[in-house]
Amino acid sequence: MLVYKFPEGFYWGASTSSHQVEGGNYNNWSEWEKSQRRINHLKEQGKIEQLGMENFLSGKAAGHYDLYKEDYELAKKLGHNAARFSIEWSRIEPEEGKFDEKALQKYLDILSFLRELKIEPFVTLWHWTLPVWIADIGGWENPKTVEYFVRYAQKTAEYLEGKVDVWITINEPEIFSTFSYYKGIWPPQKKSLFSYLKVLNNLIRAHKKSYIILKQFPNCEVGIAKNNIYYEAQKNILDESLVKIYRWWWNFYFLNRVAKFQDFIGLNFYFRNKIKWGKVANENLKTSDIGWELFPEGIYHVLKELKKYKKPIYITENGLADANDKHRAEFIVESLKFVHKAIEHGVDVKAYLHWSLIDNFEWDSGFAPRFGLVEVEYSTLKRKPRDSAFIYKDIAQNNGISKDILQKIKKQPQ
Ligand code: BGC
């Protein structure tokens, strides 16, 4: 018996991104991982001693470029009817203006395979990594990158014509620009408000322009994947005002700027920030392996906030690092209860794509955090679904949460 039933035709699946799973990439990240500046920083933090240098080199990653069939067959067995993945720009255009047919054909094969399996692809064009030649001209700080991106989008869409119904141009523009240009953590490690704003603005332009190009292809929907945070204020004027500003800047600014250029909103949800006397003061009752607070209720609030855009919403990411699979099943079920509540309150949610399908390379943290529904043993590249993957399977196959699943979750040791 279903206690929480989801709308007919709901998409259930999981997400990945090229650099994090494919392996064998040559791009600005793979080069940065090996740079002296990066190595020195890891040494200073004692990270190499702790985890070994291999942890921080994307290298063969999860080997997904070769093993995609195995991975998607597994996804199918796990009840998924949708999959989000990204195309690696550096493979498609390794040199300026030279488009690699073999790479394009590979993504076409992946898409054909997903179609055969009746898994709906959600395709991201840019998930943070750049061809080295783009990084060399200043990456997203250079307005020329906007034009190059649009051309890459066009070439890719032409080659993959008819196979993609849902395009995500850009993944989490604000996370990328913050970490790469404001906090100075990710390549190119800048700390400049000016560069940060310039990059954000170029990403807005890139999205709008590629939206127009992609919409020339029949029957496709185009949007971005947006990281939104649930900001909660202590009851006082200072915190309430701050929350209004944060919410406007982080959650809405980019969406407002591209409002007329999106057919849906892709929501990536991970964080709540509870603001107390100007500072983040979360309760952290439960946390993931990397210390992120697990607060499933937050997804309800961010979904409600997005209702004003009057667009369908695809949850394009939501998940946690949990190597021992202690919290994942409960987290998924609790989050989905809140997604269901948002739907009941009139939010048009059409997809839930968990982050991630398989364990992967978690950017500057390397392979240590385990986000996968499916575990990857990196020495052999063997895949093994975690128990939570079967709970999710039950939900996906039944298009809802049954009483049985709710009971199972209750019984799980916490
Ligand atoms: C990103 C993913 C990342 C995940 C977990 C999202 O911000 O899109 O690439 O792995 O969060 O940190």
CSV table of C-alpha atoms and ligand atoms in Angstrom, one decimal:
chain,number,residue,atom,x,y,z
A,1,MET,CA,0.0,0.0,0.0
A,2,LEU,CA,1.3,3.4,-1.0
A,3,VAL,CA,1.3,6.1,1.7
A,4,TYR,CA,3.0,8.7,-0.5
A,5,LYS,CA,2.0,8.5,-4.2
A,6,PHE,CA,3.8,10.5,-6.8
A,7,PRO,CA,2.4,12.0,-9.9
A,8,GLU,CA,2.0,9.7,-13.0
A,9,GLY,CA,5.1,9.8,-15.2
A,10,PHE,CA,7.5,11.0,-12.4
A,11,TYR,CA,11.2,10.5,-13.2
A,12,TRP,CA,13.3,8.5,-10.8
A,13,GLY,CA,17.0,8.2,-11.3
A,14,ALA,CA,20.4,9.5,-10.3
A,15,SER,CA,23.0,11.9,-11.5
A,16,THR,CA,26.7,11.9,-12.4
A,17,SER,CA,29.2,14.3,-14.0
A,18,SER,CA,31.8,13.6,-16.6
A,19,HIS,CA,35.0,14.6,-14.7
A,20,GLN,CA,33.8,12.8,-11.5
A,21,VAL,CA,33.1,9.4,-13.1
A,22,GLU,CA,34.5,9.0,-16.6
A,23,GLY,CA,38.2,8.7,-16.1
A,24,GLY,CA,41.0,9.6,-18.5
A,25,ASN,CA,40.0,13.3,-18.8
A,26,TYR,CA,42.4,16.0,-19.8
A,27,ASN,CA,41.1,19.3,-18.8
A,28,ASN,CA,41.8,22.3,-16.5
A,29,TRP,CA,40.9,20.2,-13.4
A,30,SER,CA,43.1,17.2,-14.3
A,31,GLU,CA,46.0,19.6,-14.8
A,32,TRP,CA,45.3,21.5,-11.6
A,33,GLU,CA,45.2,18.3,-9.6
A,34,LYS,CA,48.8,17.7,-10.5
A,35,SER,CA,50.0,21.3,-10.1
A,36,GLN,CA,52.7,22.2,-7.6
A,37,ARG,CA,50.5,24.7,-6.0
A,38,ARG,CA,47.8,22.1,-5.3
A,39,ILE,CA,50.4,19.5,-4.1
A,40,ASN,CA,52.0,22.0,-1.7
A,41,HIS,CA,48.6,22.9,-0.3
A,42,LEU,CA,47.7,19.3,0.3
A,43,LYS,CA,51.0,18.7,1.9
A,44,GLU,CA,50.6,21.7,4.2
A,45,GLN,CA,47.2,20.3,5.3
A,46,GLY,CA,48.7,16.8,5.9
A,47,LYS,CA,46.2,15.4,3.4
A,48,ILE,CA,48.7,13.4,1.4
A,49,GLU,CA,49.9,11.6,4.5
A,50,GLN,CA,46.3,11.0,5.5
A,51,LEU,CA,44.7,9.8,2.3
A,52,GLY,CA,47.5,9.3,-0.2
A,53,MET,CA,48.1,11.4,-3.4
A,54,GLU,CA,46.0,9.0,-5.5
A,55,ASN,CA,42.9,10.1,-3.6
A,56,PHE,CA,43.3,13.6,-5.1
A,57,LEU,CA,44.0,12.6,-8.8
A,58,SER,CA,40.9,12.0,-10.8
A,59,GLY,CA,42.9,9.5,-13.0
A,60,LYS,CA,40.7,6.7,-14.1
A,61,ALA,CA,37.9,7.9,-11.8
A,62,ALA,CA,35.1,5.3,-11.7
A,63,GLY,CA,36.0,4.1,-15.2
A,64,HIS,CA,32.5,5.1,-16.4
A,65,TYR,CA,33.5,6.1,-19.9
A,66,ASP,CA,34.2,2.5,-20.6
A,67,LEU,CA,31.8,1.0,-18.2
A,68,TYR,CA,28.7,3.1,-18.9
A,69,LYS,CA,26.7,0.0,-20.2
A,70,GLU,CA,27.3,-1.8,-16.9
A,71,ASP,CA,26.3,1.3,-14.9
A,72,TYR,CA,23.1,2.0,-16.8
A,73,GLU,CA,22.1,-1.7,-16.9
A,74,LEU,CA,22.5,-1.6,-13.1
A,75,ALA,CA,20.5,1.6,-12.9
A,76,LYS,CA,17.8,-0.1,-14.9
A,77,LYS,CA,17.8,-3.0,-12.5
A,78,LEU,CA,17.6,-0.6,-9.7
A,79,GLY,CA,14.3,0.8,-11.1
A,80,HIS,CA,15.5,4.0,-12.6
A,81,ASN,CA,13.7,5.6,-15.5
A,82,ALA,CA,16.0,8.6,-15.8
A,83,ALA,CA,19.7,9.4,-15.6
A,84,ARG,CA,21.5,12.7,-15.6
A,85,PHE,CA,25.0,12.9,-16.9
A,86,SER,CA,27.3,15.6,-18.3
A,87,ILE,CA,29.2,15.9,-21.6
A,88,GLU,CA,32.8,16.7,-21.3
A,89,TRP,CA,33.6,19.8,-23.3
A,90,SER,CA,37.3,19.0,-23.3
A,91,ARG,CA,36.6,15.7,-25.1
A,92,ILE,CA,34.4,17.3,-27.7
A,93,GLU,CA,36.6,20.2,-28.4
A,94,PRO,CA,40.2,19.3,-27.3
A,95,GLU,CA,41.6,22.1,-29.4
A,96,GLU,CA,40.0,25.4,-30.4
A,97,GLY,CA,37.5,24.7,-33.3
A,98,LYS,CA,38.5,21.0,-33.6
A,99,PHE,CA,35.5,18.9,-32.8
A,100,ASP,CA,36.3,15.3,-32.1
A,101,GLU,CA,33.8,13.0,-33.9
A,102,LYS,CA,34.8,10.0,-31.9
A,103,ALA,CA,33.9,11.7,-28.7
A,104,LEU,CA,30.6,13.0,-30.1
A,105,GLN,CA,29.8,9.5,-31.3
A,106,LYS,CA,30.6,8.1,-27.9
A,107,TYR,CA,28.0,10.4,-26.2
A,108,LEU,CA,25.6,9.4,-29.0
A,109,ASP,CA,26.2,5.8,-28.2
A,110,ILE,CA,25.5,6.5,-24.5
A,111,LEU,CA,22.3,8.2,-25.4
A,112,SER,CA,21.2,5.4,-27.7
A,113,PHE,CA,21.9,2.9,-25.0
A,114,LEU,CA,19.9,4.9,-22.4
A,115,ARG,CA,17.0,5.2,-24.9
A,116,GLU,CA,17.1,1.4,-25.5
A,117,LEU,CA,16.8,0.9,-21.8
A,118,LYS,CA,14.0,3.4,-21.6
A,119,ILE,CA,15.9,5.6,-19.3
A,120,GLU,CA,15.3,9.3,-20.0
A,121,PRO,CA,18.5,11.2,-20.3
A,122,PHE,CA,19.0,14.6,-18.6
A,123,VAL,CA,22.1,16.0,-20.3
A,124,THR,CA,24.3,18.7,-18.8
A,125,LEU,CA,26.6,20.6,-21.2
A,126,TRP,CA,28.9,22.0,-18.6
A,127,HIS,CA,29.7,20.6,-15.2
A,128,TRP,CA,32.6,22.8,-14.2
A,129,THR,CA,35.6,21.4,-16.2
A,130,LEU,CA,37.1,23.3,-19.1
A,131,PRO,CA,39.2,22.4,-22.0
A,132,VAL,CA,42.8,23.5,-21.2
A,133,TRP,CA,42.8,25.9,-24.1
A,134,ILE,CA,39.8,27.7,-22.7
A,135,ALA,CA,41.4,27.9,-19.2
A,136,ASP,CA,44.5,29.3,-20.9
A,137,ILE,CA,42.5,32.3,-22.3
A,138,GLY,CA,41.1,33.0,-18.9
A,139,GLY,CA,38.2,30.6,-18.7
A,140,TRP,CA,34.9,32.2,-17.8
A,141,GLU,CA,36.5,35.6,-17.1
A,142,ASN,CA,37.0,36.0,-20.8
A,143,PRO,CA,33.8,37.0,-22.7
A,144,LYS,CA,35.1,34.9,-25.7
A,145,THR,CA,34.4,31.8,-23.6
A,146,VAL,CA,30.7,32.6,-23.9
A,147,GLU,CA,30.9,32.5,-27.7
A,148,TYR,CA,33.0,29.3,-27.6
A,149,PHE,CA,30.5,27.7,-25.2
A,150,VAL,CA,27.6,28.6,-27.5
A,151,ARG,CA,29.4,27.1,-30.5
A,152,TYR,CA,30.2,23.9,-28.5
A,153,ALA,CA,26.5,23.7,-27.4
A,154,GLN,CA,25.4,24.0,-31.0
A,155,LYS,CA,27.8,21.4,-32.4
A,156,THR,CA,26.9,19.0,-29.7
A,157,ALA,CA,23.1,19.5,-30.1
A,158,GLU,CA,23.5,19.0,-33.9
A,159,TYR,CA,25.3,15.8,-33.5
A,160,LEU,CA,23.0,14.4,-30.8
A,161,GLU,CA,19.8,15.7,-32.5
A,162,GLY,CA,16.7,13.8,-31.6
A,163,LYS,CA,18.3,12.0,-28.7
A,164,VAL,CA,18.1,14.7,-26.0
A,165,ASP,CA,14.8,16.1,-24.7
A,166,VAL,CA,16.2,17.8,-21.6
A,167,TRP,CA,19.3,20.0,-21.7
A,168,ILE,CA,20.9,21.5,-18.6
A,169,THR,CA,23.3,24.1,-19.9
A,170,ILE,CA,25.2,24.9,-16.7
A,171,ASN,CA,25.6,23.2,-13.4
A,172,GLU,CA,25.5,25.3,-10.2
A,173,PRO,CA,26.9,28.6,-11.5
A,174,GLU,CA,27.0,30.1,-8.1
A,175,ILE,CA,28.9,27.3,-6.4
A,176,PHE,CA,31.4,27.2,-9.3
A,177,SER,CA,32.0,31.0,-9.3
A,178,THR,CA,32.2,31.1,-5.5
A,179,PHE,CA,34.7,28.3,-5.1
A,180,SER,CA,36.8,29.2,-8.1
A,181,TYR,CA,36.8,33.0,-8.0
A,182,TYR,CA,35.8,34.1,-4.6
A,183,LYS,CA,37.0,31.6,-2.1
A,184,GLY,CA,40.0,30.6,-4.1
A,185,ILE,CA,39.7,26.9,-3.5
A,186,TRP,CA,39.1,25.5,-7.0
A,187,PRO,CA,41.0,26.2,-10.1
A,188,PRO,CA,42.0,28.9,-11.0
A,189,GLN,CA,42.0,29.7,-7.2
A,190,LYS,CA,41.2,33.4,-7.5
A,191,LYS,CA,39.9,35.5,-4.6
A,192,SER,CA,38.4,38.5,-6.3
A,193,LEU,CA,35.0,39.9,-6.0
A,194,PHE,CA,35.4,41.5,-9.3
A,195,SER,CA,36.3,38.3,-11.1
A,196,TYR,CA,33.6,36.4,-9.3
A,197,LEU,CA,30.9,38.9,-10.6
A,198,LYS,CA,32.4,38.9,-14.1
A,199,VAL,CA,32.3,35.1,-14.2
A,200,LEU,CA,28.7,35.0,-13.0
A,201,ASN,CA,27.7,37.5,-15.6
A,202,ASN,CA,29.4,35.5,-18.4
A,203,LEU,CA,27.6,32.4,-17.2
A,204,ILE,CA,24.3,34.2,-17.4
A,205,ARG,CA,25.1,35.3,-20.9
A,206,ALA,CA,26.3,31.8,-21.9
A,207,HIS,CA,23.1,30.3,-20.7
A,208,LYS,CA,20.8,32.8,-22.4
A,209,LYS,CA,22.6,32.5,-25.7
A,210,SER,CA,22.8,28.7,-25.7
A,211,TYR,CA,19.2,28.5,-24.6
A,212,ILE,CA,18.3,30.3,-27.9
A,213,ILE,CA,20.5,27.9,-29.9
A,214,LEU,CA,19.2,24.7,-28.3
A,215,LYS,CA,15.6,25.8,-28.7
A,216,GLN,CA,16.1,25.7,-32.4
A,217,PHE,CA,16.1,21.9,-32.1
A,218,PRO,CA,12.6,20.5,-32.0
A,219,ASN,CA,10.9,19.3,-28.8
A,220,CYS,CA,13.6,20.0,-26.2
A,221,GLU,CA,13.4,21.7,-22.8
A,222,VAL,CA,16.4,23.8,-21.6
A,223,GLY,CA,17.3,25.0,-18.1
A,224,ILE,CA,20.1,25.1,-15.6
A,225,ALA,CA,20.8,23.1,-12.4
A,226,LYS,CA,20.7,25.5,-9.6
A,227,ASN,CA,22.0,25.0,-6.1
A,228,ASN,CA,19.6,26.6,-3.7
A,229,ILE,CA,20.0,26.8,0.1
A,230,TYR,CA,17.3,26.8,2.7
A,231,TYR,CA,18.0,29.9,4.7
A,232,GLU,CA,16.3,30.0,8.0
A,233,ALA,CA,16.4,33.0,10.4
A,234,GLN,CA,16.3,33.3,14.1
A,235,LYS,CA,13.3,35.5,15.0
A,236,ASN,CA,15.0,38.9,15.1
A,237,ILE,CA,15.2,41.7,12.7
A,238,LEU,CA,18.9,41.3,11.9
A,239,ASP,CA,18.7,37.7,11.0
A,240,GLU,CA,15.5,38.0,9.2
A,241,SER,CA,16.9,40.8,7.1
A,242,LEU,CA,20.1,38.9,6.4
A,243,VAL,CA,18.2,35.9,5.3
A,244,LYS,CA,16.2,38.0,2.9
A,245,ILE,CA,19.4,39.3,1.3
A,246,TYR,CA,21.1,35.9,1.2
A,247,ARG,CA,18.1,34.2,-0.3
A,248,TRP,CA,17.8,36.9,-2.9
A,249,TRP,CA,21.4,36.7,-3.9
A,250,TRP,CA,22.1,33.0,-3.7
A,251,ASN,CA,18.8,31.5,-4.6
A,252,PHE,CA,17.1,34.0,-6.9
A,253,TYR,CA,19.6,36.4,-8.5
A,254,PHE,CA,20.7,34.0,-11.3
A,255,LEU,CA,17.2,32.5,-11.8
A,256,ASN,CA,15.8,36.0,-12.1
A,257,ARG,CA,18.3,37.0,-14.7
A,258,VAL,CA,17.6,33.9,-16.8
A,259,ALA,CA,13.9,33.7,-16.0
A,260,LYS,CA,12.7,34.2,-19.6
A,261,PHE,CA,15.3,31.6,-20.8
A,262,GLN,CA,14.3,28.5,-19.0
A,263,ASP,CA,11.6,25.8,-19.5
A,264,PHE,CA,12.2,24.2,-16.2
A,265,ILE,CA,14.2,24.7,-13.0
A,266,GLY,CA,16.8,22.1,-12.1
A,267,LEU,CA,17.2,22.1,-8.3
A,268,ASN,CA,20.3,20.8,-6.6
A,269,PHE,CA,19.6,20.7,-2.9
A,270,TYR,CA,22.1,20.0,-0.1
A,271,PHE,CA,22.1,22.7,2.5
A,272,ARG,CA,20.2,24.6,5.1
A,273,ASN,CA,21.8,27.6,6.7
A,274,LYS,CA,20.2,28.6,9.9
A,275,ILE,CA,21.2,32.2,10.6
A,276,LYS,CA,21.7,33.2,14.2
A,277,TRP,CA,23.1,36.6,15.0
A,278,GLY,CA,24.5,36.9,11.6
A,279,LYS,CA,26.3,33.5,11.6
A,280,VAL,CA,25.4,30.0,10.4
A,281,ALA,CA,24.3,28.0,13.4
A,282,ASN,CA,22.9,24.7,12.3
A,283,GLU,CA,21.7,22.2,14.8
A,284,ASN,CA,23.7,19.4,13.0
A,285,LEU,CA,21.6,16.7,14.7
A,286,LYS,CA,22.6,14.4,11.9
A,287,THR,CA,25.6,14.9,9.6
A,288,SER,CA,27.1,13.2,6.6
A,289,ASP,CA,30.6,11.8,6.4
A,290,ILE,CA,31.9,15.2,5.4
A,291,GLY,CA,30.1,17.0,8.2
A,292,TRP,CA,27.2,18.4,6.1
A,293,GLU,CA,24.0,18.7,8.1
A,294,LEU,CA,21.3,16.3,7.0
A,295,PHE,CA,18.1,18.3,7.0
A,296,PRO,CA,15.6,16.7,4.6
A,297,GLU,CA,12.9,19.2,5.5
A,298,GLY,CA,14.9,21.9,3.8
A,299,ILE,CA,13.9,20.6,0.4
A,300,TYR,CA,10.3,21.4,1.0
A,301,HIS,CA,11.1,25.1,1.7
A,302,VAL,CA,13.3,25.6,-1.3
A,303,LEU,CA,10.7,23.9,-3.5
A,304,LYS,CA,8.0,26.2,-2.2
A,305,GLU,CA,10.2,29.2,-2.9
A,306,LEU,CA,10.6,28.2,-6.5
A,307,LYS,CA,6.8,28.0,-7.1
A,308,LYS,CA,6.7,31.7,-8.0
A,309,TYR,CA,8.6,30.9,-11.3
A,310,LYS,CA,5.7,28.8,-12.5
A,311,LYS,CA,7.9,26.3,-14.1
A,312,PRO,CA,8.2,22.5,-13.8
A,313,ILE,CA,11.0,21.6,-11.4
A,314,TYR,CA,13.4,18.7,-11.8
A,315,ILE,CA,15.4,17.8,-8.7
A,316,THR,CA,18.7,17.3,-10.5
A,317,GLU,CA,20.7,16.5,-7.3
A,318,ASN,CA,20.1,15.6,-3.7
A,319,GLY,CA,22.3,13.3,-1.7
A,320,LEU,CA,25.0,12.7,0.9
A,321,ALA,CA,28.4,11.3,1.5
A,322,ASP,CA,27.8,8.1,3.5
A,323,ALA,CA,30.3,5.3,3.0
A,324,ASN,CA,28.6,2.9,5.3
A,325,ASP,CA,25.2,3.7,4.1
A,326,LYS,CA,24.0,4.5,7.6
A,327,HIS,CA,21.8,7.4,6.7
A,328,ARG,CA,21.1,7.2,3.0
A,329,ALA,CA,17.9,5.2,3.0
A,330,GLU,CA,16.3,7.3,5.7
A,331,PHE,CA,17.6,10.5,4.1
A,332,ILE,CA,16.0,9.6,0.7
A,333,VAL,CA,12.7,8.6,2.3
A,334,GLU,CA,12.5,11.7,4.5
A,335,SER,CA,13.5,14.0,1.6
A,336,LEU,CA,10.9,12.4,-0.6
A,337,LYS,CA,8.2,12.8,2.0
A,338,PHE,CA,9.0,16.6,1.9
A,339,VAL,CA,9.0,16.6,-1.9
A,340,HIS,CA,5.6,15.0,-1.8
A,341,LYS,CA,4.4,17.6,0.6
A,342,ALA,CA,5.6,20.3,-1.8
A,343,ILE,CA,3.7,18.6,-4.7
A,344,GLU,CA,0.6,18.6,-2.5
A,345,HIS,CA,1.1,22.3,-2.0
A,346,GLY,CA,1.1,22.9,-5.7
A,347,VAL,CA,4.7,22.8,-6.6
A,348,ASP,CA,5.1,21.1,-10.0
A,349,VAL,CA,8.0,18.6,-9.3
A,350,LYS,CA,8.5,16.1,-12.0
A,351,ALA,CA,11.8,14.4,-11.3
A,352,TYR,CA,14.0,13.2,-8.4
A,353,LEU,CA,17.6,12.5,-9.5
A,354,HIS,CA,19.7,11.4,-6.6
A,355,TRP,CA,23.4,12.4,-6.3
A,356,SER,CA,24.9,10.1,-7.2
A,357,LEU,CA,24.5,6.9,-9.2
A,358,ILE,CA,28.0,5.6,-8.4
A,359,ASP,CA,30.8,6.7,-6.0
A,360,ASN,CA,32.9,9.4,-7.7
A,361,PHE,CA,35.6,12.0,-7.6
A,362,GLU,CA,34.4,14.7,-5.2
A,363,TRP,CA,36.4,17.6,-6.6
A,364,ASP,CA,39.0,18.9,-4.1
A,365,SER,CA,38.1,16.2,-1.6
A,366,GLY,CA,39.0,13.5,-4.0
A,367,PHE,CA,37.6,9.9,-3.8
A,368,ALA,CA,37.1,9.7,0.0
A,369,PRO,CA,33.5,11.0,0.2
A,370,ARG,CA,31.1,8.3,-1.0
A,371,PHE,CA,28.0,9.7,-2.6
A,372,GLY,CA,26.9,6.6,-4.6
A,373,LEU,CA,23.8,4.5,-4.5
A,374,VAL,CA,26.3,2.1,-5.9
A,375,GLU,CA,29.7,1.5,-4.3
A,376,VAL,CA,32.8,1.5,-6.5
A,377,GLU,CA,35.8,-0.5,-5.4
A,378,TYR,CA,38.4,1.7,-7.0
A,379,SER,CA,41.2,-0.9,-7.2
A,380,THR,CA,39.0,-3.2,-9.3
A,381,LEU,CA,36.3,-0.8,-10.5
A,382,LYS,CA,33.7,-3.3,-9.3
A,383,ARG,CA,30.3,-2.0,-8.6
A,384,LYS,CA,28.1,-3.0,-5.7
A,385,PRO,CA,24.7,-1.4,-5.0
A,386,ARG,CA,24.4,-0.3,-1.4
A,387,ASP,CA,21.3,-1.4,0.6
A,388,SER,CA,19.7,2.0,0.2
A,389,ALA,CA,19.7,1.5,-3.6
A,390,PHE,CA,17.1,-1.2,-3.1
A,391,ILE,CA,14.9,1.0,-0.9
A,392,TYR,CA,15.1,3.6,-3.6
A,393,LYS,CA,14.3,0.9,-6.2
A,394,ASP,CA,11.1,0.0,-4.4
A,395,ILE,CA,10.1,3.7,-4.4
A,396,ALA,CA,10.9,4.2,-8.0
A,397,GLN,CA,9.2,1.0,-9.2
A,398,ASN,CA,6.0,1.8,-7.2
A,399,ASN,CA,6.1,5.5,-8.0
A,400,GLY,CA,5.7,6.2,-4.3
A,401,ILE,CA,6.6,5.3,-0.8
A,402,SER,CA,4.8,2.2,0.7
A,403,LYS,CA,4.0,1.4,4.2
A,404,ASP,CA,6.4,-1.4,4.0
A,405,ILE,CA,9.3,1.0,3.2
A,406,LEU,CA,8.3,3.4,6.0
A,407,GLN,CA,8.4,0.5,8.5
A,408,LYS,CA,11.8,-0.8,7.2
A,409,ILE,CA,13.2,2.7,7.7
A,410,LYS,CA,11.9,2.9,11.2
A,411,LYS,CA,13.6,-0.4,12.1
A,412,GLN,CA,17.0,0.6,10.7
A,413,PRO,CA,19.6,1.2,13.4
A,414,GLN,CA,20.7,4.8,13.4
B,1,BGC,C1,27.8,19.2,-7.6
B,1,BGC,C2,28.4,17.8,-7.7
B,1,BGC,C3,29.0,17.4,-6.3
B,1,BGC,C4,27.9,17.4,-5.3
B,1,BGC,C5,28.4,16.9,-3.9
B,1,BGC,C6,27.1,19.4,-6.3
B,1,BGC,O1,27.3,20.7,-5.8
B,1,BGC,O2,27.1,19.5,-8.7
B,1,BGC,O3,29.4,17.8,-8.7
B,1,BGC,O4,29.7,16.2,-6.3
B,1,BGC,O5,27.4,18.6,-5.2
B,1,BGC,O6,29.2,17.9,-3.4
